[in-house]
Amino acid sequence: MKYKNLLAAILMIALGVLSRTIWHIWPNVELVTSIALLSASNLSRKWMLLVIFSIMAISDLIIGNTNIFIFTWSAYLLFGLFVSFFLKKNTDGKKQLLQMTGWGIVSSVWFYLWTNFGVWLLDSFGMYQRTLTGLFASYIYAIPFFKFNLIGNIILVPLTFVIFYFIKDLATSLLIQKKVRKTG
């Protein structure tokens, strides 16, 4: 079982890093939310946190970051941890797909609120005043990034789960066929 978790974790980390670096399409559109949900629903909390932390650390070494990393990393880590406590496991495919898509939407809202609070709080460029008006301005100016993140999660979260379960079912089917051939 540990080998299976390690293999799944390595694959998820690789996909997450690639989606933040080479496959980066638009601002705030990446597979980190999908992978956080996938790892929360299929791995232990320890493995899930390791996957998210590794994706963020490795990709930030490549693309760089500012002091806002405290808020971006914690947004995904806290979200993954939160979901792992409230996730309804062992649900059928359609229910889980809807559940995960809903969590993807919640993640977009959480990420938007948390990271833009961080931008306002840690603003080292003097873009926003440390007032309520400055905080609202940080949220208003970030709406385009929120839009991309939301659209990305609405598309990528269900797509990730459909592909994951297709591959998992295919692998299971191939293993069963192999066992049948050996015994038959």
Coordinates of C-alpha atoms in Angstrom, one line a residue, residues 11-159:
L11 CA 2.5 11.4 -10.2
M12 CA 0.3 14.1 -8.5
I13 CA 3.4 16.2 -7.6
A14 CA 4.7 16.0 -11.2
L15 CA 1.3 17.0 -12.6
G16 CA 0.9 19.8 -10.1
V17 CA 4.4 21.2 -10.8
L18 CA 3.9 20.9 -14.6
S19 CA 0.6 22.7 -14.3
R20 CA 2.2 25.7 -12.5
T21 CA 5.2 25.9 -14.7
I22 CA 5.3 24.4 -18.3
W23 CA 1.6 23.9 -18.7
H24 CA 0.5 27.2 -17.2
I25 CA -2.3 28.5 -19.4
W26 CA -3.7 31.5 -17.6
P27 CA -3.2 33.2 -14.2
N28 CA -4.6 31.1 -11.4
V29 CA -5.5 28.2 -13.7
E30 CA -3.7 25.1 -12.6
L31 CA -4.2 21.6 -11.2
V32 CA -3.3 22.2 -7.6
T33 CA -6.9 22.4 -6.4
S34 CA -7.8 19.2 -8.4
I35 CA -4.8 17.4 -7.0
A36 CA -5.6 18.6 -3.4
L37 CA -9.1 17.2 -3.8
L38 CA -7.8 14.0 -5.5
S39 CA -5.2 13.4 -2.8
A40 CA -7.7 14.3 0.0
S41 CA -10.1 11.7 -1.3
N42 CA -7.6 8.9 -2.1
L43 CA -4.6 9.3 0.3
S44 CA -4.1 9.8 4.0
R45 CA -3.8 13.4 5.4
K46 CA -0.1 13.0 5.7
W47 CA 0.3 12.0 2.1
M48 CA -2.1 14.7 0.9
L49 CA -0.2 17.5 2.8
L50 CA 3.1 16.2 1.5
V51 CA 1.7 16.3 -2.1
I52 CA 0.4 19.9 -1.8
F53 CA 3.5 21.1 0.0
S54 CA 5.8 19.5 -2.6
I55 CA 3.9 20.9 -5.5
M56 CA 4.1 24.4 -4.1
A57 CA 7.7 24.2 -3.0
I58 CA 9.1 22.7 -6.2
S59 CA 7.1 24.9 -8.5
D60 CA 8.0 28.1 -6.6
L61 CA 11.7 27.2 -6.8
I62 CA 11.2 27.2 -10.6
I63 CA 8.8 30.2 -11.1
G64 CA 9.7 32.2 -8.0
N65 CA 7.4 33.9 -5.5
T66 CA 7.3 36.7 -3.0
N67 CA 6.3 36.8 0.6
I68 CA 2.8 36.1 -0.5
F69 CA 3.9 32.4 -0.7
I70 CA 2.8 32.2 3.0
F71 CA -0.8 32.8 1.9
T72 CA -0.7 30.8 -1.4
W73 CA 0.8 27.7 0.2
S74 CA -1.4 27.9 3.3
A75 CA -4.5 28.4 1.1
Y76 CA -4.0 25.0 -0.5
L77 CA -2.7 23.2 2.6
L78 CA -5.5 24.5 4.8
F79 CA -8.1 23.8 2.1
G80 CA -6.9 20.2 1.6
L81 CA -6.9 19.6 5.3
F82 CA -10.4 21.1 5.8
V83 CA -11.8 19.0 2.9
S84 CA -10.2 15.8 4.2
F85 CA -12.2 16.2 7.5
F86 CA -15.5 16.8 5.7
L87 CA -15.1 14.7 2.6
K88 CA -17.8 12.1 2.1
K89 CA -15.7 9.1 1.0
N90 CA -17.0 6.0 -0.7
T91 CA -19.7 7.8 -2.7
D92 CA -20.6 6.7 -6.1
G93 CA -19.0 8.4 -9.2
K94 CA -21.7 10.9 -10.1
K95 CA -22.1 12.1 -6.5
Q96 CA -18.4 12.3 -6.0
L97 CA -18.0 14.3 -9.2
L98 CA -20.6 16.8 -8.0
Q99 CA -19.2 16.9 -4.5
M100 CA -15.6 17.6 -5.9
T101 CA -16.8 20.2 -8.3
G102 CA -18.6 21.9 -5.4
W103 CA -15.4 21.8 -3.4
G104 CA -13.5 23.2 -6.4
I105 CA -15.9 26.2 -6.4
V106 CA -15.4 26.6 -2.6
S107 CA -11.7 26.4 -3.1
S108 CA -11.8 29.3 -5.6
V109 CA -13.7 31.5 -3.2
W110 CA -11.3 30.6 -0.3
F111 CA -8.2 31.1 -2.4
Y112 CA -9.4 34.5 -3.6
L113 CA -10.4 35.7 -0.1
W114 CA -7.3 34.4 1.7
T115 CA -4.6 35.3 -0.8
N116 CA -5.9 38.7 -1.5
F117 CA -6.1 39.4 2.2
G118 CA -2.4 38.3 2.2
V119 CA -1.6 40.7 -0.7
W120 CA -3.2 43.6 1.3
L121 CA -1.6 42.6 4.6
L122 CA 1.9 42.0 3.2
D123 CA 1.8 44.7 0.5
S124 CA 5.4 45.6 0.1
F125 CA 4.8 47.7 -3.1
G126 CA 2.4 50.2 -1.5
M127 CA -0.4 49.3 -3.8
Y128 CA -3.1 49.2 -1.1
Q129 CA -3.6 51.3 2.0
R130 CA -3.9 49.4 5.3
T131 CA -7.5 50.4 5.6
L132 CA -10.8 48.7 4.9
T133 CA -11.0 50.6 1.6
G134 CA -7.5 49.3 0.7
L135 CA -8.7 45.7 1.5
F136 CA -11.8 46.1 -0.7
A137 CA -9.6 47.5 -3.5
S138 CA -7.3 44.4 -3.3
Y139 CA -10.4 42.2 -3.7
I140 CA -11.8 44.3 -6.6
Y141 CA -8.6 44.4 -8.6
A142 CA -8.2 40.6 -8.2
I143 CA -11.6 39.8 -9.7
P144 CA -10.1 38.8 -13.1
F145 CA -7.7 36.3 -11.3
F146 CA -10.7 35.0 -9.3
K147 CA -12.6 34.5 -12.5
F148 CA -9.8 32.5 -14.1
N149 CA -9.4 30.4 -11.0
L150 CA -13.1 29.7 -10.7
I151 CA -13.5 28.8 -14.4
G152 CA -10.4 26.6 -14.3
N153 CA -11.7 24.7 -11.2
I154 CA -15.1 24.3 -12.7
I155 CA -13.5 22.6 -15.7
L156 CA -10.4 21.0 -14.3
V157 CA -11.7 19.4 -11.1
P158 CA -14.4 17.2 -12.7
L159 CA -12.1 16.5 -15.7

